[in-house]
CSV table of C-alpha atoms in Angstrom, one decimal:
chain,number,residue,atom,x,y,z
A,1,UNK,CA,-7.2,26.0,14.3
A,2,UNK,CA,-5.6,23.3,16.1
A,3,UNK,CA,-8.2,20.6,15.0
A,4,UNK,CA,-7.8,21.9,11.6
A,5,UNK,CA,-4.0,21.3,11.7
A,6,UNK,CA,-4.4,17.8,13.3
A,7,UNK,CA,-7.1,17.0,10.5
A,8,UNK,CA,-4.6,17.8,8.0
A,9,UNK,CA,-2.0,15.8,9.2
A,10,UNK,CA,-4.1,12.6,9.5
A,11,UNK,CA,-3.6,11.3,6.0
A,12,UNK,CA,0.2,11.9,6.5
A,13,UNK,CA,0.1,10.1,10.0
A,14,UNK,CA,-2.1,7.1,8.6
A,15,UNK,CA,0.4,6.6,5.9
A,16,UNK,CA,3.2,6.6,8.2
A,17,UNK,CA,1.8,4.0,10.3
A,18,UNK,CA,1.1,1.9,7.3
A,19,UNK,CA,4.7,2.1,6.3
A,20,UNK,CA,5.8,1.2,9.7
A,21,UNK,CA,3.7,-2.0,9.7
A,22,UNK,CA,4.5,-2.6,5.9
A,23,UNK,CA,8.3,-2.6,6.8
A,24,UNK,CA,7.9,-5.6,9.1
A,25,UNK,CA,6.3,-7.8,6.4
A,26,UNK,CA,9.4,-8.6,4.6
A,27,UNK,CA,11.1,-10.3,7.6
A,28,UNK,CA,7.9,-11.9,8.5
A,29,UNK,CA,7.2,-13.2,5.1
A,30,UNK,CA,10.6,-14.6,5.0
A,31,UNK,CA,10.2,-16.7,8.1
A,32,UNK,CA,7.0,-18.0,6.7
A,33,UNK,CA,8.5,-18.9,3.4
A,34,UNK,CA,10.7,-21.3,5.1
A,35,UNK,CA,7.8,-23.7,5.2
A,36,UNK,CA,5.2,-22.3,3.0
A,37,UNK,CA,5.1,-21.7,-0.7
A,38,UNK,CA,4.6,-18.1,-2.2
A,39,UNK,CA,1.1,-18.6,-3.5
A,40,UNK,CA,0.0,-19.9,0.0
A,41,UNK,CA,1.7,-17.2,1.7
A,42,UNK,CA,0.1,-14.6,-0.6
A,43,UNK,CA,-3.3,-15.7,-0.8
A,44,UNK,CA,-3.4,-17.1,3.0
A,45,UNK,CA,-2.4,-13.5,4.4
A,46,UNK,CA,-5.3,-11.7,2.5
A,47,UNK,CA,-7.6,-14.4,3.3
A,48,UNK,CA,-7.1,-14.0,6.9
A,49,UNK,CA,-7.0,-10.2,6.5
A,50,UNK,CA,-10.6,-10.3,4.7
A,51,UNK,CA,-11.9,-12.5,7.6
A,52,UNK,CA,-11.1,-9.2,9.7
A,53,UNK,CA,-12.1,-6.6,7.0
A,54,UNK,CA,-15.3,-8.1,5.4
A,55,UNK,CA,-17.6,-8.3,8.5
A,56,UNK,CA,-16.8,-4.5,9.2
A,57,UNK,CA,-17.0,-3.2,5.4
A,58,UNK,CA,-20.3,-5.0,4.8
A,59,UNK,CA,-22.1,-3.0,7.3
A,60,UNK,CA,-21.0,0.4,5.6
A,61,UNK,CA,-22.9,1.9,2.7
A,62,UNK,CA,-21.7,1.2,-0.9
A,63,UNK,CA,-19.5,-2.0,-0.1
A,64,UNK,CA,-21.3,-4.3,-2.8
A,65,UNK,CA,-21.3,-1.8,-5.4
A,66,UNK,CA,-17.6,-1.0,-4.6
A,67,UNK,CA,-16.8,-4.5,-5.4
A,68,UNK,CA,-18.5,-4.4,-8.7
A,69,UNK,CA,-16.8,-1.4,-9.8
A,70,UNK,CA,-14.2,-1.9,-12.7
A,71,UNK,CA,-11.8,0.5,-10.9
A,72,UNK,CA,-11.8,-1.6,-7.8
A,73,UNK,CA,-10.6,-4.7,-10.1
A,74,UNK,CA,-7.8,-2.6,-11.5
A,75,UNK,CA,-6.7,-1.6,-7.9
A,76,UNK,CA,-6.9,-4.8,-6.8
A,77,UNK,CA,-4.7,-6.2,-9.4
A,78,UNK,CA,-2.0,-3.5,-9.1
A,79,UNK,CA,-1.9,-2.9,-5.6
A,80,UNK,CA,-2.7,-6.6,-4.2
A,81,UNK,CA,-2.2,-9.3,-6.7
A,82,UNK,CA,0.9,-8.2,-8.6
A,83,UNK,CA,2.6,-6.4,-5.8
A,84,UNK,CA,2.2,-9.3,-3.4
A,85,UNK,CA,2.7,-12.0,-5.6
A,86,UNK,CA,6.0,-10.8,-7.2
A,87,UNK,CA,7.6,-9.7,-3.8
A,88,UNK,CA,6.7,-13.1,-2.4
A,89,UNK,CA,8.0,-14.9,-5.3
A,90,UNK,CA,11.1,-12.6,-5.2
A,91,UNK,CA,11.7,-13.3,-1.6
A,92,UNK,CA,12.4,-17.1,-2.7
A,93,UNK,CA,15.5,-15.7,-4.6
A,94,UNK,CA,16.9,-12.9,-2.3
A,95,UNK,CA,16.9,-11.9,1.5
A,96,UNK,CA,14.3,-10.1,3.2
A,97,UNK,CA,16.7,-7.3,3.9
A,98,UNK,CA,17.5,-7.0,0.2
A,99,UNK,CA,13.9,-7.0,-0.5
A,100,UNK,CA,13.1,-4.3,1.7
A,101,UNK,CA,15.9,-2.3,0.4
A,102,UNK,CA,14.6,-2.7,-3.1
A,103,UNK,CA,11.8,-0.6,-2.0
A,104,UNK,CA,13.9,2.3,-2.1
A,105,UNK,CA,12.7,2.7,-5.7
A,106,UNK,CA,9.2,3.3,-4.9
A,107,UNK,CA,9.4,7.1,-4.0
A,108,UNK,CA,10.8,8.0,-7.4
A,109,UNK,CA,8.5,5.7,-9.1
A,110,UNK,CA,5.3,7.3,-7.4
A,111,UNK,CA,6.6,10.9,-7.9
A,112,UNK,CA,7.2,10.5,-11.5
A,113,UNK,CA,4.0,8.6,-12.3
A,114,UNK,CA,2.1,11.1,-10.3
A,115,UNK,CA,4.0,13.9,-12.4
A,116,UNK,CA,3.0,12.4,-15.7
A,117,UNK,CA,-0.4,11.0,-14.8
A,118,UNK,CA,-1.9,13.4,-12.7
A,119,UNK,CA,0.4,16.5,-13.8
A,120,UNK,CA,1.2,17.2,-10.0
A,121,UNK,CA,3.8,19.8,-9.4
A,122,UNK,CA,6.5,18.6,-7.1
A,123,UNK,CA,7.3,21.0,-4.2
A,124,UNK,CA,10.8,22.1,-3.5
A,125,UNK,CA,10.5,20.4,0.0
A,126,UNK,CA,9.4,17.0,-1.6
A,127,UNK,CA,12.4,17.4,-4.3
A,128,UNK,CA,15.0,17.8,-1.4
A,129,UNK,CA,13.4,14.7,0.2
A,130,UNK,CA,13.5,12.6,-2.9
A,131,UNK,CA,17.2,13.7,-3.7
A,132,UNK,CA,18.1,12.4,-0.2
A,133,UNK,CA,16.1,9.2,-0.6
A,134,UNK,CA,17.8,8.6,-4.0
A,135,UNK,CA,21.1,9.3,-2.5
A,136,UNK,CA,20.3,6.6,0.5
A,137,UNK,CA,19.5,4.3,-2.8
A,138,UNK,CA,22.7,4.8,-4.3
A,139,UNK,CA,24.7,4.4,-1.0
A,140,UNK,CA,22.6,1.3,-0.3
A,141,UNK,CA,23.2,-0.3,-4.0
A,142,UNK,CA,26.8,0.4,-3.7
A,143,UNK,CA,27.0,-1.7,-0.4
A,144,UNK,CA,25.8,-4.7,-2.1
A,145,UNK,CA,22.2,-4.6,-3.3
A,146,UNK,CA,22.5,-6.9,-6.4
A,147,UNK,CA,20.3,-6.9,-9.4
A,148,UNK,CA,19.5,-10.7,-9.1
A,149,UNK,CA,16.0,-12.2,-10.0
A,150,UNK,CA,14.5,-11.6,-6.8
A,151,UNK,CA,15.2,-7.9,-7.1
A,152,UNK,CA,14.0,-7.7,-10.4
A,153,UNK,CA,10.8,-9.2,-9.3
A,154,UNK,CA,10.5,-6.8,-6.3
A,155,UNK,CA,11.0,-3.8,-8.7
A,156,UNK,CA,8.3,-4.9,-11.1
A,157,UNK,CA,6.1,-5.4,-8.3
A,158,UNK,CA,7.0,-1.8,-6.9
A,159,UNK,CA,6.2,-0.2,-10.2
A,160,UNK,CA,3.0,-1.8,-10.1
A,161,UNK,CA,2.2,-0.6,-6.5
A,162,UNK,CA,3.3,3.1,-7.6
A,163,UNK,CA,0.8,2.8,-10.3
A,164,UNK,CA,-1.8,1.7,-7.7
A,165,UNK,CA,-0.9,4.7,-5.4
A,166,UNK,CA,-1.3,7.3,-8.2
A,167,UNK,CA,-4.7,5.9,-9.4
A,168,UNK,CA,-5.9,6.0,-5.8
A,169,UNK,CA,-5.2,9.7,-5.9
A,170,UNK,CA,-6.5,10.2,-9.7
A,171,UNK,CA,-9.9,8.7,-8.6
A,172,UNK,CA,-10.1,10.8,-5.5
A,173,UNK,CA,-9.4,14.0,-7.6
A,174,UNK,CA,-12.1,13.0,-10.4
A,175,UNK,CA,-14.4,12.4,-7.4
A,176,UNK,CA,-13.9,16.0,-6.2
A,177,UNK,CA,-14.8,17.5,-9.5
A,178,UNK,CA,-18.3,16.1,-9.4
A,179,UNK,CA,-20.6,18.5,-7.8
A,180,UNK,CA,-23.0,16.8,-5.0
A,181,UNK,CA,-26.5,18.0,-4.4
A,182,UNK,CA,-26.9,20.3,-1.6
A,183,UNK,CA,-27.2,18.4,1.8
A,184,UNK,CA,-26.5,15.0,0.1
A,185,UNK,CA,-23.4,12.9,0.2
A,186,UNK,CA,-20.9,13.4,-2.4
A,187,UNK,CA,-21.4,11.3,-5.5
A,188,UNK,CA,-19.6,8.0,-5.5
A,189,UNK,CA,-18.3,8.6,-2.0
A,190,UNK,CA,-16.8,5.6,-0.4
A,191,UNK,CA,-14.7,5.1,2.8
A,192,UNK,CA,-11.3,3.7,3.3
A,193,UNK,CA,-12.3,0.6,4.9
A,194,UNK,CA,-14.9,-0.1,2.0
A,195,UNK,CA,-12.3,0.7,-0.7
A,196,UNK,CA,-9.6,-1.2,0.7
A,197,UNK,CA,-11.7,-4.3,1.5
A,198,UNK,CA,-13.2,-4.5,-1.9
A,199,UNK,CA,-9.7,-3.9,-3.5
A,200,UNK,CA,-8.5,-6.8,-1.3
A,201,UNK,CA,-11.5,-9.0,-2.2
A,202,UNK,CA,-10.3,-8.6,-5.9
A,203,UNK,CA,-6.7,-9.0,-5.5
A,204,UNK,CA,-7.2,-12.1,-3.6
A,205,UNK,CA,-9.7,-13.5,-6.4
A,206,UNK,CA,-7.0,-12.7,-8.9
A,207,UNK,CA,-4.4,-14.5,-7.0
A,208,UNK,CA,-6.3,-17.9,-6.8
A,209,UNK,CA,-5.6,-19.3,-10.4
A,210,UNK,CA,-1.8,-19.1,-9.3
A,211,UNK,CA,-2.7,-20.9,-5.9
A,212,UNK,CA,-4.4,-23.7,-7.9
A,213,UNK,CA,-1.7,-23.9,-10.5
A,214,UNK,CA,0.8,-24.1,-7.5
A,215,UNK,CA,-1.4,-27.0,-6.1
A,216,UNK,CA,-1.7,-29.0,-9.4
A,217,UNK,CA,2.1,-28.6,-9.8
A,218,UNK,CA,2.6,-30.0,-6.4
A,219,UNK,CA,4.5,-27.0,-5.3
A,220,UNK,CA,2.1,-25.8,-2.6
A,221,UNK,CA,3.0,-26.0,0.9
A,222,UNK,CA,1.5,-25.1,4.1
A,223,UNK,CA,3.1,-22.8,6.7
A,224,UNK,CA,4.5,-24.8,10.0
A,225,UNK,CA,5.7,-24.2,13.5
A,226,UNK,CA,5.4,-21.0,15.2
A,227,UNK,CA,7.3,-19.0,12.4
A,228,UNK,CA,5.1,-20.2,9.9
A,229,UNK,CA,1.6,-20.5,11.2
A,230,UNK,CA,2.2,-17.5,13.6
A,231,UNK,CA,3.8,-15.5,11.1
A,232,UNK,CA,1.0,-15.9,8.5
A,233,UNK,CA,-1.7,-15.1,11.4
A,234,UNK,CA,0.5,-12.1,12.2
A,235,UNK,CA,0.8,-10.9,8.4
A,236,UNK,CA,-2.9,-11.3,7.9
A,237,UNK,CA,-4.5,-9.6,11.2
A,238,UNK,CA,-2.0,-7.4,12.3
A,239,UNK,CA,-0.2,-6.1,9.1
A,240,UNK,CA,-2.3,-6.5,6.1
A,241,UNK,CA,-5.6,-5.5,7.2
A,242,UNK,CA,-4.7,-2.3,8.9
A,243,UNK,CA,-2.2,-1.6,6.4
A,244,UNK,CA,-4.5,-1.6,3.5
A,245,UNK,CA,-7.1,0.7,5.0
A,246,UNK,CA,-4.5,3.1,6.3
A,247,UNK,CA,-2.5,3.3,3.3
A,248,UNK,CA,-5.6,4.1,1.1
A,249,UNK,CA,-7.1,6.5,3.6
A,250,UNK,CA,-3.8,8.5,3.2
A,251,UNK,CA,-3.0,8.0,-0.3
A,252,UNK,CA,-6.1,9.2,-1.5
A,253,UNK,CA,-5.8,12.7,0.1
A,254,UNK,CA,-2.0,13.1,-0.2
A,255,UNK,CA,-0.1,14.2,-3.4
A,256,UNK,CA,1.5,11.0,-5.0
A,257,UNK,CA,4.9,12.5,-4.4
A,258,UNK,CA,4.2,13.0,-0.9
A,259,UNK,CA,2.9,9.5,-0.4
A,260,UNK,CA,6.1,8.1,-2.1
A,261,UNK,CA,8.5,10.0,-0.1
A,262,UNK,CA,6.9,8.5,3.1
A,263,UNK,CA,7.5,5.2,1.7
A,264,UNK,CA,11.2,5.8,1.2
A,265,UNK,CA,11.0,4.9,5.1
A,266,UNK,CA,10.4,1.0,4.0
A,267,UNK,CA,14.0,0.3,3.0
A,268,UNK,CA,15.4,1.6,6.3
A,269,UNK,CA,12.8,0.2,8.5
A,270,UNK,CA,12.5,-3.0,6.6
A,271,UNK,CA,16.3,-3.7,6.8
A,272,UNK,CA,16.3,-2.9,10.5
A,273,UNK,CA,13.8,-5.5,11.2
A,274,UNK,CA,15.6,-8.0,8.9
A,275,UNK,CA,18.7,-7.4,11.5
A,276,UNK,CA,16.8,-7.9,14.5
A,277,UNK,CA,15.8,-11.3,12.7
A,278,UNK,CA,19.6,-12.2,12.1
A,279,UNK,CA,20.7,-10.7,8.9
A,280,UNK,CA,24.3,-9.5,9.2
A,281,UNK,CA,25.0,-5.9,9.7
A,282,UNK,CA,26.7,-3.6,7.2
A,283,UNK,CA,27.7,-0.2,7.9
A,284,UNK,CA,27.5,1.5,4.7
A,285,UNK,CA,24.0,-0.1,3.9
A,286,UNK,CA,22.8,1.5,7.5
A,287,UNK,CA,24.3,4.7,6.3
A,288,UNK,CA,22.2,4.7,3.1
A,289,UNK,CA,19.1,3.8,5.1
A,290,UNK,CA,19.8,6.8,7.3
A,291,UNK,CA,20.2,9.2,4.5
A,292,UNK,CA,16.8,8.0,3.1
A,293,UNK,CA,15.0,8.4,6.7
A,294,UNK,CA,16.4,11.9,6.6
A,295,UNK,CA,14.7,12.5,3.1
A,296,UNK,CA,11.5,11.3,4.4
A,297,UNK,CA,11.6,13.7,7.5
A,298,UNK,CA,12.2,16.7,5.3
A,299,UNK,CA,9.5,16.2,3.1
A,300,UNK,CA,7.2,15.3,5.8
A,301,UNK,CA,7.8,18.1,8.3
A,302,UNK,CA,5.0,20.4,6.5
A,303,UNK,CA,2.1,18.2,5.6
A,304,UNK,CA,0.4,19.2,2.3
A,305,UNK,CA,-3.3,20.7,2.9
A,306,UNK,CA,-5.9,18.0,2.2
A,307,UNK,CA,-9.0,20.3,2.3
A,308,UNK,CA,-9.4,19.8,-1.5
A,309,UNK,CA,-9.4,16.0,-1.3
A,310,UNK,CA,-12.6,14.1,-1.0
A,311,UNK,CA,-13.6,11.8,1.8
A,312,UNK,CA,-14.4,9.0,-0.6
A,313,UNK,CA,-12.5,7.0,-3.6
A,314,UNK,CA,-13.9,8.8,-6.7
A,315,UNK,CA,-16.0,5.8,-8.0
A,316,UNK,CA,-18.4,6.8,-10.8
A,317,UNK,CA,-21.6,8.3,-9.9
A,318,UNK,CA,-24.7,6.2,-9.6
A,319,UNK,CA,-28.3,7.8,-10.0
A,320,UNK,CA,-29.5,6.1,-6.5
A,321,UNK,CA,-26.2,7.0,-4.6
A,322,UNK,CA,-27.7,10.6,-3.5
A,323,UNK,CA,-30.5,8.7,-1.9
A,324,UNK,CA,-29.4,10.1,1.8
A,325,UNK,CA,-26.5,9.4,4.1
A,326,UNK,CA,-27.8,6.2,5.3
A,327,UNK,CA,-28.5,4.4,2.0
A,328,UNK,CA,-27.1,0.9,1.7
A,329,UNK,CA,-26.6,-1.5,-1.0
């Protein structure tokens, strides 16, 4: 009974840890952007992350096949290329604290897309959490969250990431409906490390033309100093790689609305980290962040059951996938 309860909470814990790491990225990215250009930062952090992830994922089943799957390309475009590119460009026009606060829109975007695309019912506890998180957004907005070009870019990126989250869940549910042969691995099952790595491969590849264009325009700049080089290394190894794996694991197994509510912690935590790095404190903004965190706590007290969610990513079945548990590409 205890093990079952813990297993059901693992996806929620995974998303929570991913959100905690994610929240620090705005301030660190702001430090890196003091010397580096946006494309160098975006491609560089994922290139470093892939140095960590690829050797681990390549040893697991279905890695090459997952990289080739069209769904992985879409996930890489939405969850890596568009989101991180627009966020890093947005940080050129707004502060890290403001960029973090703009993430308060993510829970509502994710829940709404989950409602329309997945037809997921939103539980009363989740609704309460979303209402409180939205109230926190309103408080923060009244404290000075301005709709400048940087925030607009961040919001477009957030819409892309919300769709990425919903498509992760949609693929998982589709796989759950595909019966597996008795005694064999479910068709198309791929573990989170493999899917996250394959997604990062495509996201990085899609951003390469942007880096080339930046270099051709003479706008590319490499990071320098402890804040630049150290920040980029920290983003790649400690933040990007673990966040991808943990978020993919949890988002596949949790209802989209629940995942979205947990991400409501990003504005408060991101703003708090920005304060640590030197941004001025604002009491009303802090109050809004606290209200959003209360919404997260209420929605997360009772973790949803994950028994019906699959272990894999819902990739289309292949005739040779059911060859056995040790099949490799």
